[in-house]
Amino acid sequence: MTDPSAAATPDQQAFHQHRRLLFSVAYRVLGSAADAEDAVQDAWIKWSGADRSQVADPKAYLTRIVSNLALERLRSARHKRETYVGPWLPEPVLTAGDASEAVLDAESVSMAMLVVLETLSPFERAVFVLKEVFGFSHAEIGEALERSESAVRQAAHRAREHVRARRPRFAADRARQREVTERFFAAATGGDVNALMELLAPDVTLWTDGGGKVRQALRPVVGAGTVASWFAAIGTVTYQGVEPADMKAELVGINGGPGIVFSGPAGVIATVTFDFDADGRITALHNVANPDKLRAVANGTAYDLPSQ
């Protein structure tokens, strides 16, 4: 893509102005930073070749392009995800300023929400993202995705009900989430099983994604005792070939909330993010260790994922 810092044409400037928004749409639809970047790149190619003299609203036009490209990519990726080794989790990204970020923005890119969106059909997912996160009307979405307004309306209703049934309406406030994550971080790195148990809901579930590339649990790990023991062992056992003395853990912002990045001498080896109930107890943990999904975190870029 043309370097936006160089002398840019008005068309290049228009694209660069909306680039963060385009990535934000594509990432929520795809759950993959790498695929979202590719969709934005493809959108640039289409924008470059379009008759832009007929474009009255570049933002709407570009959003329509990237939405279609992301939907096409999601449909083609569906089979790979269905045959994936172990649980498939979204690709995490670093995010800045989670304390001040709008709650809607943070929730809509949380790992837990992206996991729920993965259970929708590709069309329902694209509709949900455009309607519930970005506020497009049914008619605008129909035009963008080349479907009738009634089809969009029905898909939006199905998707909204599906998500509502799987996501709690009231989670702990963000300050409480941060506090619990900090306590979890201290307990895990200190090997304190009892302290971990106090932070976990009895039926807490740990999802681990190694993608067949590194050794991880192929099924969810359930129960406070088992999950607490899993994390308390971090400081005492070799993890992915890294000795405890060579392991570094860091508390960072991931997908709009607090998370942990684990690194070894060769770089990032895993991330962990959390889902909380209304009382602030941890109800789910998402552990991504597939090296193919850690590139966005490893490059150290903090993403801004606006909803407008």
Short mmCIF file of C-alpha atoms in Angstrom, two decimals:
data_model
loop_
_atom_site.label_atom_id
_atom_site.label_comp_id
_atom_site.label_asym_id
_atom_site.label_seq_id
_atom_site.Cartn_x
_atom_site.Cartn_y
_atom_site.Cartn_z
CA MET A 1 0.00 0.00 0.00
CA THR A 2 1.17 3.53 -0.67
CA ASP A 3 2.95 5.06 2.30
CA PRO A 4 0.47 7.59 3.76
CA SER A 5 3.36 9.67 5.09
CA ALA A 6 4.49 10.36 1.52
CA ALA A 7 2.84 12.99 -0.65
CA ALA A 8 -0.62 11.49 -1.07
CA THR A 9 -3.37 12.12 -3.56
CA PRO A 10 -6.86 13.00 -2.24
CA ASP A 11 -7.94 9.41 -2.97
CA GLN A 12 -5.02 8.01 -0.99
CA GLN A 13 -5.75 10.44 1.83
CA ALA A 14 -9.41 9.34 1.88
CA PHE A 15 -8.41 5.70 2.18
CA HIS A 16 -5.85 6.38 4.89
CA GLN A 17 -8.38 8.45 6.82
CA HIS A 18 -10.70 5.45 7.11
CA ARG A 19 -8.08 2.69 7.31
CA ARG A 20 -8.44 2.09 11.07
CA LEU A 21 -12.20 1.77 10.67
CA LEU A 22 -11.81 -0.71 7.80
CA PHE A 23 -9.46 -2.89 9.85
CA SER A 24 -11.85 -2.61 12.79
CA VAL A 25 -14.75 -3.92 10.68
CA ALA A 26 -12.70 -6.70 9.07
CA TYR A 27 -11.19 -7.89 12.36
CA ARG A 28 -14.57 -8.21 14.06
CA VAL A 29 -15.97 -10.14 11.09
CA LEU A 30 -12.93 -12.42 10.72
CA GLY A 31 -11.44 -12.78 14.20
CA SER A 32 -8.00 -12.73 12.59
CA ALA A 33 -5.65 -9.76 12.45
CA ALA A 34 -3.69 -11.26 9.55
CA ASP A 35 -6.83 -11.89 7.49
CA ALA A 36 -8.19 -8.44 8.38
CA GLU A 37 -4.98 -6.80 7.17
CA ASP A 38 -5.27 -8.77 3.92
CA ALA A 39 -8.90 -7.65 3.52
CA VAL A 40 -7.87 -4.01 4.00
CA GLN A 41 -5.08 -4.44 1.44
CA ASP A 42 -7.56 -5.92 -1.04
CA ALA A 43 -9.92 -3.01 -0.31
CA TRP A 44 -7.12 -0.61 -1.23
CA ILE A 45 -6.65 -2.39 -4.56
CA LYS A 46 -10.37 -2.20 -5.31
CA TRP A 47 -10.51 1.45 -4.24
CA SER A 48 -7.55 2.27 -6.46
CA GLY A 49 -9.26 0.75 -9.49
CA ALA A 50 -12.74 2.17 -8.86
CA ASP A 51 -14.36 5.14 -10.60
CA ARG A 52 -14.19 7.35 -7.55
CA SER A 53 -15.83 10.28 -9.32
CA GLN A 54 -19.12 8.47 -8.69
CA VAL A 55 -18.45 7.96 -4.95
CA ALA A 56 -20.42 10.45 -2.85
CA ASP A 57 -19.47 8.95 0.54
CA PRO A 58 -15.98 7.37 0.63
CA LYS A 59 -16.46 6.04 4.19
CA ALA A 60 -19.65 4.14 3.30
CA TYR A 61 -18.20 2.95 0.01
CA LEU A 62 -14.98 1.66 1.61
CA THR A 63 -16.89 0.00 4.44
CA ARG A 64 -19.04 -1.79 1.89
CA ILE A 65 -15.94 -3.02 0.02
CA VAL A 66 -14.15 -4.32 3.11
CA SER A 67 -17.32 -5.92 4.52
CA ASN A 68 -17.79 -7.95 1.36
CA LEU A 69 -14.12 -8.90 1.22
CA ALA A 70 -14.15 -9.97 4.87
CA LEU A 71 -17.33 -12.00 4.33
CA GLU A 72 -15.76 -13.78 1.36
CA ARG A 73 -12.66 -14.58 3.40
CA LEU A 74 -14.73 -15.84 6.32
CA ARG A 75 -16.68 -18.20 4.08
CA SER A 76 -13.49 -19.61 2.56
CA ALA A 77 -11.88 -19.99 6.01
CA ARG A 78 -14.86 -21.85 7.44
CA HIS A 79 -13.71 -25.33 6.42
CA LYS A 80 -10.21 -24.82 7.86
CA ARG A 81 -11.71 -23.77 11.17
CA GLU A 82 -14.04 -26.78 11.23
CA THR A 83 -11.08 -29.16 10.79
CA TYR A 84 -8.78 -27.27 13.18
CA VAL A 85 -6.81 -29.28 15.77
CA GLY A 86 -8.34 -28.51 19.17
CA PRO A 87 -10.39 -25.40 20.02
CA TRP A 88 -10.20 -22.54 17.52
CA LEU A 89 -9.71 -19.17 19.20
CA PRO A 90 -9.49 -15.73 17.58
CA GLU A 91 -6.12 -14.12 16.93
CA PRO A 92 -5.42 -11.76 19.86
CA VAL A 93 -4.31 -8.17 19.37
CA LEU A 94 -2.81 -5.66 21.77
CA THR A 95 -5.09 -2.74 22.58
CA ALA A 96 -4.27 0.46 24.42
CA GLY A 97 -6.24 2.45 26.97
CA ASP A 98 -8.70 -0.25 28.01
CA ALA A 99 -9.76 1.76 31.09
CA SER A 100 -11.00 4.73 29.06
CA GLU A 101 -12.12 2.87 25.97
CA ALA A 102 -15.84 2.86 25.22
CA VAL A 103 -17.47 -0.21 26.77
CA LEU A 104 -19.16 -1.14 23.46
CA ASP A 105 -15.86 -1.03 21.59
CA ALA A 106 -14.14 -3.15 24.23
CA GLU A 107 -16.90 -5.74 24.54
CA SER A 108 -17.30 -6.14 20.78
CA VAL A 109 -13.62 -7.09 20.34
CA SER A 110 -13.27 -9.17 23.50
CA MET A 111 -12.06 -12.72 22.96
CA ALA A 112 -15.24 -14.01 24.55
CA MET A 113 -17.44 -12.08 22.11
CA LEU A 114 -15.36 -13.12 19.10
CA VAL A 115 -15.72 -16.75 20.21
CA VAL A 116 -19.51 -16.33 20.31
CA LEU A 117 -19.51 -14.64 16.89
CA GLU A 118 -17.65 -17.68 15.54
CA THR A 119 -20.81 -19.75 16.14
CA LEU A 120 -22.87 -17.56 13.80
CA SER A 121 -23.10 -18.16 10.07
CA PRO A 122 -20.74 -15.87 8.10
CA PHE A 123 -23.67 -13.77 6.84
CA GLU A 124 -25.20 -13.45 10.33
CA ARG A 125 -21.83 -12.46 11.74
CA ALA A 126 -21.27 -9.74 9.17
CA VAL A 127 -24.80 -8.41 9.71
CA PHE A 128 -24.41 -8.43 13.50
CA VAL A 129 -21.10 -6.57 13.35
CA LEU A 130 -22.37 -3.91 10.95
CA LYS A 131 -25.70 -3.43 12.78
CA GLU A 132 -24.87 -3.82 16.47
CA VAL A 133 -21.31 -2.46 16.53
CA PHE A 134 -21.17 0.07 13.70
CA GLY A 135 -24.81 1.16 13.68
CA PHE A 136 -25.60 0.63 10.00
CA SER A 137 -29.27 0.41 9.06
CA HIS A 138 -30.76 -2.79 7.63
CA ALA A 139 -31.05 -1.07 4.25
CA GLU A 140 -27.39 0.04 4.29
CA ILE A 141 -26.25 -3.47 5.23
CA GLY A 142 -28.41 -4.96 2.48
CA GLU A 143 -26.77 -2.68 -0.06
CA ALA A 144 -23.28 -3.43 1.30
CA LEU A 145 -23.72 -7.22 1.33
CA GLU A 146 -25.97 -7.35 -1.75
CA ARG A 147 -28.92 -8.92 0.05
CA SER A 148 -32.53 -7.84 0.52
CA GLU A 149 -33.42 -5.67 3.48
CA SER A 150 -35.80 -8.34 4.79
CA ALA A 151 -33.04 -10.99 4.67
CA VAL A 152 -30.76 -8.66 6.60
CA ARG A 153 -33.49 -7.90 9.15
CA GLN A 154 -34.11 -11.61 9.77
CA ALA A 155 -30.39 -12.37 10.05
CA ALA A 156 -29.91 -9.46 12.47
CA HIS A 157 -32.70 -10.77 14.70
CA ARG A 158 -31.32 -14.33 14.72
CA ALA A 159 -27.80 -13.14 15.42
CA ARG A 160 -28.86 -10.77 18.19
CA GLU A 161 -30.87 -13.50 19.97
CA HIS A 162 -28.02 -15.98 19.56
CA VAL A 163 -25.44 -13.60 21.03
CA ARG A 164 -27.76 -12.50 23.84
CA ALA A 165 -28.26 -16.14 24.91
CA ARG A 166 -24.49 -16.73 25.10
CA ARG A 167 -23.17 -13.48 26.55
CA PRO A 168 -24.09 -12.19 30.03
CA ARG A 169 -25.80 -8.82 30.02
CA PHE A 170 -24.00 -7.63 33.13
CA ALA A 171 -20.31 -8.29 33.68
CA ALA A 172 -18.06 -6.83 36.35
CA ASP A 173 -17.00 -3.22 35.82
CA ARG A 174 -13.69 -2.62 34.12
CA ALA A 175 -11.86 -1.53 37.28
CA ARG A 176 -12.90 -4.78 38.96
CA GLN A 177 -11.78 -6.80 35.93
CA ARG A 178 -8.39 -5.13 36.05
CA GLU A 179 -8.05 -5.78 39.79
CA VAL A 180 -8.94 -9.49 39.44
CA THR A 181 -6.54 -9.89 36.52
CA GLU A 182 -3.72 -8.33 38.54
CA ARG A 183 -4.44 -10.70 41.44
CA PHE A 184 -4.57 -13.66 39.05
CA PHE A 185 -1.27 -12.58 37.53
CA ALA A 186 0.39 -12.42 40.96
CA ALA A 187 -1.06 -15.75 42.06
CA ALA A 188 -0.16 -17.58 38.84
CA THR A 189 3.41 -16.30 38.70
CA GLY A 190 3.77 -17.05 42.42
CA GLY A 191 2.29 -20.55 42.13
CA ASP A 192 -0.42 -19.80 44.73
CA VAL A 193 -3.21 -22.33 44.09
CA ASN A 194 -5.41 -21.10 46.94
CA ALA A 195 -5.28 -17.49 45.74
CA LEU A 196 -6.17 -18.64 42.22
CA MET A 197 -9.11 -20.67 43.54
CA GLU A 198 -10.55 -17.55 45.17
CA LEU A 199 -10.63 -15.77 41.81
CA LEU A 200 -12.20 -18.55 39.73
CA ALA A 201 -15.87 -19.44 39.39
CA PRO A 202 -16.51 -23.10 40.36
CA ASP A 203 -17.34 -24.08 36.76
CA VAL A 204 -14.62 -21.95 35.14
CA THR A 205 -13.50 -23.16 31.71
CA LEU A 206 -10.04 -22.86 30.18
CA TRP A 207 -9.84 -22.96 26.37
CA THR A 208 -6.39 -23.54 24.89
CA ASP A 209 -5.46 -23.08 21.23
CA GLY A 210 -2.22 -24.63 20.05
CA GLY A 211 -3.53 -25.39 16.56
CA GLY A 212 -1.55 -28.64 16.49
CA LYS A 213 1.65 -26.55 16.37
CA VAL A 214 2.40 -26.70 20.12
CA ARG A 215 1.14 -29.03 22.81
CA GLN A 216 -2.08 -27.80 24.38
CA ALA A 217 -5.26 -29.35 25.78
CA LEU A 218 -7.44 -30.50 22.88
CA ARG A 219 -10.59 -30.17 24.98
CA PRO A 220 -11.72 -27.48 27.41
CA VAL A 221 -10.32 -27.74 30.93
CA VAL A 222 -13.21 -27.33 33.39
CA GLY A 223 -13.38 -26.66 37.13
CA ALA A 224 -11.66 -24.24 39.50
CA GLY A 225 -9.31 -26.83 41.01
CA THR A 226 -8.03 -28.12 37.69
CA VAL A 227 -7.63 -24.67 36.14
CA ALA A 228 -5.91 -23.31 39.27
CA SER A 229 -3.43 -26.20 39.25
CA TRP A 230 -2.76 -25.63 35.54
CA PHE A 231 -1.72 -22.00 36.09
CA ALA A 232 0.01 -22.53 39.44
CA ALA A 233 2.44 -24.88 37.65
CA ILE A 234 3.68 -22.11 35.34
CA GLY A 235 6.50 -21.19 37.67
CA THR A 236 7.61 -24.77 38.29
CA VAL A 237 7.48 -26.67 34.98
CA THR A 238 8.93 -26.24 31.50
CA TYR A 239 6.35 -24.67 29.14
CA GLN A 240 6.82 -25.12 25.40
CA GLY A 241 10.50 -25.83 25.95
CA VAL A 242 11.03 -22.72 28.07
CA GLU A 243 12.41 -23.19 31.58
CA PRO A 244 10.56 -21.32 34.38
CA ALA A 245 13.63 -19.15 35.01
CA ASP A 246 13.56 -18.01 31.36
CA MET A 247 9.82 -17.30 31.29
CA LYS A 248 8.60 -13.71 31.37
CA ALA A 249 4.97 -12.77 32.05
CA GLU A 250 3.56 -9.29 31.43
CA LEU A 251 0.19 -7.72 32.18
CA VAL A 252 -1.06 -5.92 29.03
CA GLY A 253 -4.21 -4.78 27.25
CA ILE A 254 -5.52 -7.46 24.89
CA ASN A 255 -8.73 -7.15 22.86
CA GLY A 256 -10.09 -4.28 24.89
CA GLY A 257 -9.42 -5.73 28.33
CA PRO A 258 -6.63 -6.85 30.66
CA GLY A 259 -4.63 -9.90 29.65
CA ILE A 260 -1.29 -11.64 30.10
CA VAL A 261 1.50 -12.22 27.56
CA PHE A 262 4.00 -15.01 28.24
CA SER A 263 7.39 -14.79 26.54
CA GLY A 264 10.57 -16.84 26.34
CA PRO A 265 14.03 -16.01 25.00
CA ALA A 266 12.81 -16.46 21.42
CA GLY A 267 9.73 -14.26 21.80
CA VAL A 268 6.02 -14.47 22.64
CA ILE A 269 4.76 -17.99 23.35
CA ALA A 270 1.20 -17.47 24.64
CA THR A 271 -1.50 -15.00 25.64
CA VAL A 272 -4.28 -15.37 28.20
CA THR A 273 -7.48 -13.33 28.37
CA PHE A 274 -10.41 -13.55 30.75
CA ASP A 275 -14.19 -13.52 30.93
CA PHE A 276 -15.87 -12.38 34.14
CA ASP A 277 -19.27 -12.70 35.82
CA ALA A 278 -21.12 -9.84 37.51
CA ASP A 279 -19.26 -10.49 40.78
CA GLY A 280 -15.86 -10.29 39.12
CA ARG A 281 -15.09 -14.00 39.27
CA ILE A 282 -13.32 -15.49 36.26
CA THR A 283 -15.71 -17.71 34.30
CA ALA A 284 -13.52 -18.45 31.26
CA LEU A 285 -9.92 -18.12 30.16
CA HIS A 286 -8.71 -18.11 26.56
CA ASN A 287 -5.12 -19.26 26.12
CA VAL A 288 -3.70 -18.76 22.60
CA ALA A 289 -0.37 -20.53 21.98
CA ASN A 290 -0.53 -21.24 18.24
CA PRO A 291 2.53 -19.32 16.99
CA ASP A 292 0.69 -18.42 13.78
CA LYS A 293 -1.79 -16.42 15.89
CA LEU A 294 0.77 -14.58 18.00
CA ARG A 295 2.36 -12.44 15.30
CA ALA A 296 0.16 -9.40 15.90
CA VAL A 297 1.02 -9.48 19.62
CA ALA A 298 4.69 -10.23 18.98
CA ASN A 299 5.14 -7.18 16.74
CA GLY A 300 4.14 -4.97 19.68
CA THR A 301 1.60 -2.83 17.82
CA ALA A 302 -1.34 -1.63 19.92
CA TYR A 303 -4.46 -1.50 17.77
CA ASP A 304 -7.20 1.09 17.93
CA LEU A 305 -10.47 -0.68 17.04
CA PRO A 306 -13.09 2.08 16.83
CA SER A 307 -16.77 1.45 16.15
CA GLN A 308 -17.23 4.59 14.07
#
